[in-house]
mmCIF file of C-alpha atoms in Angstrom:
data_model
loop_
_atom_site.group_PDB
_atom_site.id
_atom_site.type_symbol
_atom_site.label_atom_id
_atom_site.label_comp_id
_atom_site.label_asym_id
_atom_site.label_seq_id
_atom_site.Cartn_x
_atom_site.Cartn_y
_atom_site.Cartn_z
ATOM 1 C CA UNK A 1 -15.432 3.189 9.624
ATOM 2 C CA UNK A 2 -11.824 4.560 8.476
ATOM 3 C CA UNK A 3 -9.368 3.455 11.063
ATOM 4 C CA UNK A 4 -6.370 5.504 9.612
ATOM 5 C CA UNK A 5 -7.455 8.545 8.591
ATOM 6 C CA UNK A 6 -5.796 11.006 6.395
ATOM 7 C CA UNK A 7 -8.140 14.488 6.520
ATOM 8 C CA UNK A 8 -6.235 16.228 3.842
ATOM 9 C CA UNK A 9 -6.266 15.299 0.483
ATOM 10 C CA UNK A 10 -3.745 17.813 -0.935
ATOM 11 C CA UNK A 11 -1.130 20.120 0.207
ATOM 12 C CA UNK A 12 1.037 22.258 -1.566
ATOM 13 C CA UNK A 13 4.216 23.853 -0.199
ATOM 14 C CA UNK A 14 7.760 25.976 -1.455
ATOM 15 C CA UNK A 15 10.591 23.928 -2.475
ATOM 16 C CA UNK A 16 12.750 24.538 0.603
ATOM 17 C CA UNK A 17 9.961 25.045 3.560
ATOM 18 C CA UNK A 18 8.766 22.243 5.831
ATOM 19 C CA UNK A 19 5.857 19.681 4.597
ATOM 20 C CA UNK A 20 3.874 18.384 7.778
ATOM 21 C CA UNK A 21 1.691 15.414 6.616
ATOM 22 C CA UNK A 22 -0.824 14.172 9.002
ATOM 23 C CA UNK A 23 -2.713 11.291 9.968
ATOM 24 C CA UNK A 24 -4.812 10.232 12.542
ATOM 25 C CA UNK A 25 -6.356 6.511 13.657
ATOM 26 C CA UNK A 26 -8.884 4.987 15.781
ATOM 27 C CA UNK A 27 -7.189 1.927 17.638
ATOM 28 C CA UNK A 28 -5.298 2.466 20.418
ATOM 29 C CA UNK A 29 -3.898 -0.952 19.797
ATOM 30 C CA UNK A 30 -2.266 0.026 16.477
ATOM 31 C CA UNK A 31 1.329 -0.093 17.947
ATOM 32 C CA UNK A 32 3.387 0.153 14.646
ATOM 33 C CA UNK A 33 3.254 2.665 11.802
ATOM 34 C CA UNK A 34 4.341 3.528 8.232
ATOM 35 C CA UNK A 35 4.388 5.904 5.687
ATOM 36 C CA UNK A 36 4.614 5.262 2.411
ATOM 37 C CA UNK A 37 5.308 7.065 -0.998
ATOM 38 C CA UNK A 38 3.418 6.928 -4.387
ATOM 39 C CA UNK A 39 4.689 8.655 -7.748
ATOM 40 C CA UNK A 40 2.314 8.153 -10.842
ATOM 41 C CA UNK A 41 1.714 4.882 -12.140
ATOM 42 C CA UNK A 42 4.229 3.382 -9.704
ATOM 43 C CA UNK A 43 3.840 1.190 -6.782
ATOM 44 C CA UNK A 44 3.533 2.851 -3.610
ATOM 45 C CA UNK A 45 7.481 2.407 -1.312
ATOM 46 C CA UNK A 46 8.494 2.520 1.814
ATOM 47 C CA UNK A 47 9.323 5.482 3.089
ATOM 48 C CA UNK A 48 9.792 5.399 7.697
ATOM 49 C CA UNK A 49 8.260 3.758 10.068
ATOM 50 C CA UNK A 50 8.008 4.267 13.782
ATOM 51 C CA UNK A 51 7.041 2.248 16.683
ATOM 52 C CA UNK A 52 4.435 3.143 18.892
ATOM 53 C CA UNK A 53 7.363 2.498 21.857
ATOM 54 C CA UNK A 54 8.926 5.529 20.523
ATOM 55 C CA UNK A 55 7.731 9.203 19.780
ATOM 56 C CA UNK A 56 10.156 10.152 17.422
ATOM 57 C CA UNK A 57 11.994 8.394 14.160
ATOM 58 C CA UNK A 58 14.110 10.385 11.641
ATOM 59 C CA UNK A 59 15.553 9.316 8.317
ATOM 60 C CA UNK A 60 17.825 12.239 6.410
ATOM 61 C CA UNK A 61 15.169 15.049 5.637
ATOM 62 C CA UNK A 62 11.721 12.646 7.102
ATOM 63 C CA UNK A 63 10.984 12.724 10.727
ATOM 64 C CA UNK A 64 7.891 10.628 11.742
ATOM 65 C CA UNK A 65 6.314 12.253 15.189
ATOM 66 C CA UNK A 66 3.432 9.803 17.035
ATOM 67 C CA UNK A 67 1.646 11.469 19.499
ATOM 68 C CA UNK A 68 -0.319 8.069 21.274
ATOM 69 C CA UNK A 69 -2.384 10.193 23.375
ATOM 70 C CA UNK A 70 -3.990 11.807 20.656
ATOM 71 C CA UNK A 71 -3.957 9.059 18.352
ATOM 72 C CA UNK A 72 -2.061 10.967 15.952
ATOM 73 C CA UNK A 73 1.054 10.872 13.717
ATOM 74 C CA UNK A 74 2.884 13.191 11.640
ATOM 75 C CA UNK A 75 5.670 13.203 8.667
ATOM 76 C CA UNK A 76 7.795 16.230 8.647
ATOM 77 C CA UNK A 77 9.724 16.622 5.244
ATOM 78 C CA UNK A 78 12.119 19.290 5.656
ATOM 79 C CA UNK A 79 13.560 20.844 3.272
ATOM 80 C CA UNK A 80 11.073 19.924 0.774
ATOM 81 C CA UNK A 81 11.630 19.597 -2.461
ATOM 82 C CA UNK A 82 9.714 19.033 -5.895
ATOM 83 C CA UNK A 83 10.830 15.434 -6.404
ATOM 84 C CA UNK A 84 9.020 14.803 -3.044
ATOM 85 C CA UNK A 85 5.879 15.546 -4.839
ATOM 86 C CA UNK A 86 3.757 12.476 -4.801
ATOM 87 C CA UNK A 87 1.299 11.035 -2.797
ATOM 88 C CA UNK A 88 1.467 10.003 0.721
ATOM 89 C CA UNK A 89 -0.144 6.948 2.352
ATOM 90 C CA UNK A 90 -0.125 6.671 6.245
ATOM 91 C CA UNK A 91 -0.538 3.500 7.341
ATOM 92 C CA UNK A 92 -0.986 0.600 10.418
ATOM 93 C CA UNK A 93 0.315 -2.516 10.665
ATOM 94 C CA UNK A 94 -1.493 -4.045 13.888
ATOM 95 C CA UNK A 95 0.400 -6.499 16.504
ATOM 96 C CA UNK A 96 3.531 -5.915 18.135
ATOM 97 C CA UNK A 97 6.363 -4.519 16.391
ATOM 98 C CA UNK A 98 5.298 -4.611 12.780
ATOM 99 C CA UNK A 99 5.053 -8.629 12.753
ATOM 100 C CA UNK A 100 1.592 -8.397 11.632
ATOM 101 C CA UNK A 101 1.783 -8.274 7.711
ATOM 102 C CA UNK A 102 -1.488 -6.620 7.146
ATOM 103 C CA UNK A 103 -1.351 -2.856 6.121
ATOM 104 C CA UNK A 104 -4.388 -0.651 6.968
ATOM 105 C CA UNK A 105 -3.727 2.351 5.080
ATOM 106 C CA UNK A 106 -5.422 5.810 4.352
ATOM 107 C CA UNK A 107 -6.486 7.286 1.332
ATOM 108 C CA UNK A 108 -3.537 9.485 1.252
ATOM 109 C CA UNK A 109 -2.448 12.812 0.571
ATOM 110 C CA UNK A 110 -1.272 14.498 -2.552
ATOM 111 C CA UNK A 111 2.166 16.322 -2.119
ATOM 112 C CA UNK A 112 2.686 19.170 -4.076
ATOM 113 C CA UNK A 113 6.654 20.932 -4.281
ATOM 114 C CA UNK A 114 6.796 23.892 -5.654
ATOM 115 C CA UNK A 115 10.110 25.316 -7.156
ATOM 116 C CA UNK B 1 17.618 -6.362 -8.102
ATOM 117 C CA UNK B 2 14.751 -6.704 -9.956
ATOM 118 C CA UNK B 3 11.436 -5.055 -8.235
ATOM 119 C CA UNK B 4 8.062 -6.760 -7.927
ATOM 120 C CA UNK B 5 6.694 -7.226 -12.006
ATOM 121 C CA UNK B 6 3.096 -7.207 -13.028
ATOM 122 C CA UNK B 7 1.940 -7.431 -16.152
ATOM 123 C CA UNK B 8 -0.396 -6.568 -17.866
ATOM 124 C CA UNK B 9 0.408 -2.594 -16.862
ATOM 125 C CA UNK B 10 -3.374 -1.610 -18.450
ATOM 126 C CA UNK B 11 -6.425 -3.645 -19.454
ATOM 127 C CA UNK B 12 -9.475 -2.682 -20.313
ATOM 128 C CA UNK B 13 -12.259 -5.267 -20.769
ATOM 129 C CA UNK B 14 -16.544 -5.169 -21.489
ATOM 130 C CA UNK B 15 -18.234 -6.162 -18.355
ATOM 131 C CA UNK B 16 -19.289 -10.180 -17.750
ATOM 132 C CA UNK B 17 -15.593 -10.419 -19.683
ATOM 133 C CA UNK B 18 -12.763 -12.540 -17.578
ATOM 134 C CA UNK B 19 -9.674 -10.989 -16.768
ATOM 135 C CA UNK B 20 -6.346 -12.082 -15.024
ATOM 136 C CA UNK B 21 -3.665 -10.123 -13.633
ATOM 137 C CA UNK B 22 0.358 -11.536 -12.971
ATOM 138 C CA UNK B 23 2.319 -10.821 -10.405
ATOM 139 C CA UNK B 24 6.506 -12.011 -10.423
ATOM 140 C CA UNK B 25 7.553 -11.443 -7.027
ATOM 141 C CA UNK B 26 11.468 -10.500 -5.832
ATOM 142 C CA UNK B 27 13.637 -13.792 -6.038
ATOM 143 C CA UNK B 28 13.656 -15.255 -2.546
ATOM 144 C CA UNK B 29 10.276 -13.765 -1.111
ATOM 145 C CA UNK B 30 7.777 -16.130 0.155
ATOM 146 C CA UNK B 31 5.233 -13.568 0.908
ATOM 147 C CA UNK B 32 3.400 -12.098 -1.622
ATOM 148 C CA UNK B 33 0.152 -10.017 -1.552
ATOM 149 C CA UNK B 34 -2.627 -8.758 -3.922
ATOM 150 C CA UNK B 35 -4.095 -5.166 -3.191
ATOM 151 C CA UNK B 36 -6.515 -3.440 -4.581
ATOM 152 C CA UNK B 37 -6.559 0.470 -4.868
ATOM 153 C CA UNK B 38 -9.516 1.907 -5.760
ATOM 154 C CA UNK B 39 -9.549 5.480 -6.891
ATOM 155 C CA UNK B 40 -8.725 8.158 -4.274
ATOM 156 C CA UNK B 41 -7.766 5.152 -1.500
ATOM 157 C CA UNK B 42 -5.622 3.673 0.072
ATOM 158 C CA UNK B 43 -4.792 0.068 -0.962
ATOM 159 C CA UNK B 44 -6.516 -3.113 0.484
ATOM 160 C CA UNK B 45 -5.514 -6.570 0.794
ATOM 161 C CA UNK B 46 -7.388 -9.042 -0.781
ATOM 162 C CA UNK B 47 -5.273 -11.950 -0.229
ATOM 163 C CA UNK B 48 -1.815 -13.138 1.136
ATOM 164 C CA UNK B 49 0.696 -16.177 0.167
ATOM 165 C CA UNK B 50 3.409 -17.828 2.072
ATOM 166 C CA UNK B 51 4.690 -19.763 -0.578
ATOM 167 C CA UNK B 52 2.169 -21.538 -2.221
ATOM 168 C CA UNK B 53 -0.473 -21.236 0.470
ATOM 169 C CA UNK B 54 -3.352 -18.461 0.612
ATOM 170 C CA UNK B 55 -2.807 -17.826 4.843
ATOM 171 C CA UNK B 56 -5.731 -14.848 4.249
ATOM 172 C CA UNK B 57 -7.987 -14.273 1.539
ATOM 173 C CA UNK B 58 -10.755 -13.362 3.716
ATOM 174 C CA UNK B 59 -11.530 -10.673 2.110
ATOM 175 C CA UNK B 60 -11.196 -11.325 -1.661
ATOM 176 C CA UNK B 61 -14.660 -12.381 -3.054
ATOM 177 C CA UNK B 62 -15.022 -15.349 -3.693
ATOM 178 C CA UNK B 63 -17.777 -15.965 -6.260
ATOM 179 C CA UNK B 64 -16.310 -13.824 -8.702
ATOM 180 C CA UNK B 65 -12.189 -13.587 -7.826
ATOM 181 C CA UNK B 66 -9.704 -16.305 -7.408
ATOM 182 C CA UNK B 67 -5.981 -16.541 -7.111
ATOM 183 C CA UNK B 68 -3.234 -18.831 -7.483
ATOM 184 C CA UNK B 69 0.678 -19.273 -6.883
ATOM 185 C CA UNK B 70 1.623 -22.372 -8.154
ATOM 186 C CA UNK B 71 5.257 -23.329 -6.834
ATOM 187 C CA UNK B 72 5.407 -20.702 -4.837
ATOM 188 C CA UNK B 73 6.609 -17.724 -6.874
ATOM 189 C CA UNK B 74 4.423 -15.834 -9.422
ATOM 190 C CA UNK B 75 1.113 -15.693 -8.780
ATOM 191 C CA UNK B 76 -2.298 -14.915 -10.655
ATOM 192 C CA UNK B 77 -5.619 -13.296 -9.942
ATOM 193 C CA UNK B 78 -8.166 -13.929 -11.794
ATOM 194 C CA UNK B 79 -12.081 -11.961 -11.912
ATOM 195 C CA UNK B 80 -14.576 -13.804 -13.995
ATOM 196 C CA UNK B 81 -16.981 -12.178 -14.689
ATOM 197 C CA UNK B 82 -15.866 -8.840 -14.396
ATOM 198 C CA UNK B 83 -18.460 -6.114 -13.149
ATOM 199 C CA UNK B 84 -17.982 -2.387 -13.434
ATOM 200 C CA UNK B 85 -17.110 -2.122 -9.652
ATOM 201 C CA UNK B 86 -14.504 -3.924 -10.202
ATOM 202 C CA UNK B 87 -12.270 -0.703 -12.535
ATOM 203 C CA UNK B 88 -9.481 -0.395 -10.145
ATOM 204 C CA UNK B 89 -5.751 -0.730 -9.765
ATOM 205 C CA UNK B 90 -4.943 -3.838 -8.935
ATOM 206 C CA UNK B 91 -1.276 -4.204 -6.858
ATOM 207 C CA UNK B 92 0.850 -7.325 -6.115
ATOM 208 C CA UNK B 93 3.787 -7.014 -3.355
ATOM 209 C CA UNK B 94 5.945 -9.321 -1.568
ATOM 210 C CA UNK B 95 7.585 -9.609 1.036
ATOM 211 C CA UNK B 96 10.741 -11.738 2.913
ATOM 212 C CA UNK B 97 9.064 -11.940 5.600
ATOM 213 C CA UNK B 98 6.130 -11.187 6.946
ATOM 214 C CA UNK B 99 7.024 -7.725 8.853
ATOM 215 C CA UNK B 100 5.151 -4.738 7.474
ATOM 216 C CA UNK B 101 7.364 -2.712 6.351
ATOM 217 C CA UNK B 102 9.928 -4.495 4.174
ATOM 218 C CA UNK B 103 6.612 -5.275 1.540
ATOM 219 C CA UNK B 104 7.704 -4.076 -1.925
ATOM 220 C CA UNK B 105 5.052 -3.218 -4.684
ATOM 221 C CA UNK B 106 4.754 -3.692 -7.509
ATOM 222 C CA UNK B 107 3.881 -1.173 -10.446
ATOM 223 C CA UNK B 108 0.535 -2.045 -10.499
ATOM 224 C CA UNK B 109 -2.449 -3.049 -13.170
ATOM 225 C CA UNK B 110 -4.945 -0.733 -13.895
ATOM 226 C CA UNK B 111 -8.560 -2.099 -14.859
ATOM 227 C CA UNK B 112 -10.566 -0.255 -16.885
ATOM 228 C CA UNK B 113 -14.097 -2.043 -17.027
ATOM 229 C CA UNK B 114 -16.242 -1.101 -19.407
#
């Protein structure tokens, strides 16, 4: 059973609107979370991170919501543009404040920027 | 600062053929990982160094996969023999420590078995 699960596998927006990526997980004792970035024959980066102590962590144009209730998270690219096309792992890292080096990630969803 | 190097960046062997994969981590970080990404997932760790030592390979398999990192810096994985299954991209990372989200990966080696 998926324990971070990402429902969309694509999603294509305007260069200049708002990308919402979502992802949602099973383990209410997941307390740390990541999203990561994965261009074409490249490793996947870093991208934000949030703790489960907060509900809200922004970086420039990302903004990572987590909703605990619902067991849900969200990246918010805004504005988007077509060098943010790529594909999108959410991910888990269980124990307390990211100390546990094991990633659970989702199968990720493809970005798509349109000019 | 150099990223995470693997090499080879492609392979493509016959099936029952060995195979091994090498990973040069970031000068200075003790952690390093193997993943493997299968097609349309997310990666999964098979196994994790601190230094020299394997702290977690429970879930590489073990009758047909090994790994290695002698003195602590680059490592290898190794599949012998290589079954069809096994046609993946195969991803090494590392890490300074080990907090989630300050791994780094590497480009990746995609295994094409035939």
């Amino acid at each position: 059973d998926q324990q971070v699960k990402q429902n969309s596998p694509s999603l294509s927006v305007q260069e200049g609107r708002i990308s919402i990526l979502n992802c949602d997980y099973t383990n209410s004792m997941f307390d740390y979370f990541l999203w990561y970035k994965k261009y074409p024959a490249e490793g996947p980066t870093f991208l934000i991170s949030i703790s489960s102590i907060k509900d809200k962590n922004e970086d420039g144009r990302f903004t990572v919501f987590l909703n605990k209730s619902a067991k849900h998270l969200s990246l918010h690219i805004v504005p988007s543009q077509p060098g943010d096309s790529a594909v999108y792992f959410c991910a888990e890292s269980g124990g307390s404040g990211g100390s546990n080096y094991k990633l659970t990630f989702g199968k990720g969803t493809l970005l798509t920027v349109n000019p | 600062e150099a990223g995470v190097v693997q090499s080879p960046r492609y392979k493509i062997i016959e099936k029952k053929q060995p195979v091994a994969f090498w990973c040069n981590p970031i000068s200075g970080h003790n952690t390093l990982y193997w993943y493997l990404q299968n097609l349309g997932q997310g990666p999964e760790l098979l196994i994790r160094y601190e230094n020299e030592e394997a702290v977690d390979d429970s879930q590489l398999p073990k009758d047909r996969f090994s790994a290695e990192r002698l003195k602590g810096v680059d490592s290898t994985l190794k599949i012998q023999p290589a079954e069809l299954g096994d046609s993946a991209v195969y991803l090494c990372a590392s890490s300074l420590h080990k907090l989630a989200d300050t791994q780094y990966f590497g480009p990746g080696t995609r295994l094409t078995v035939l």
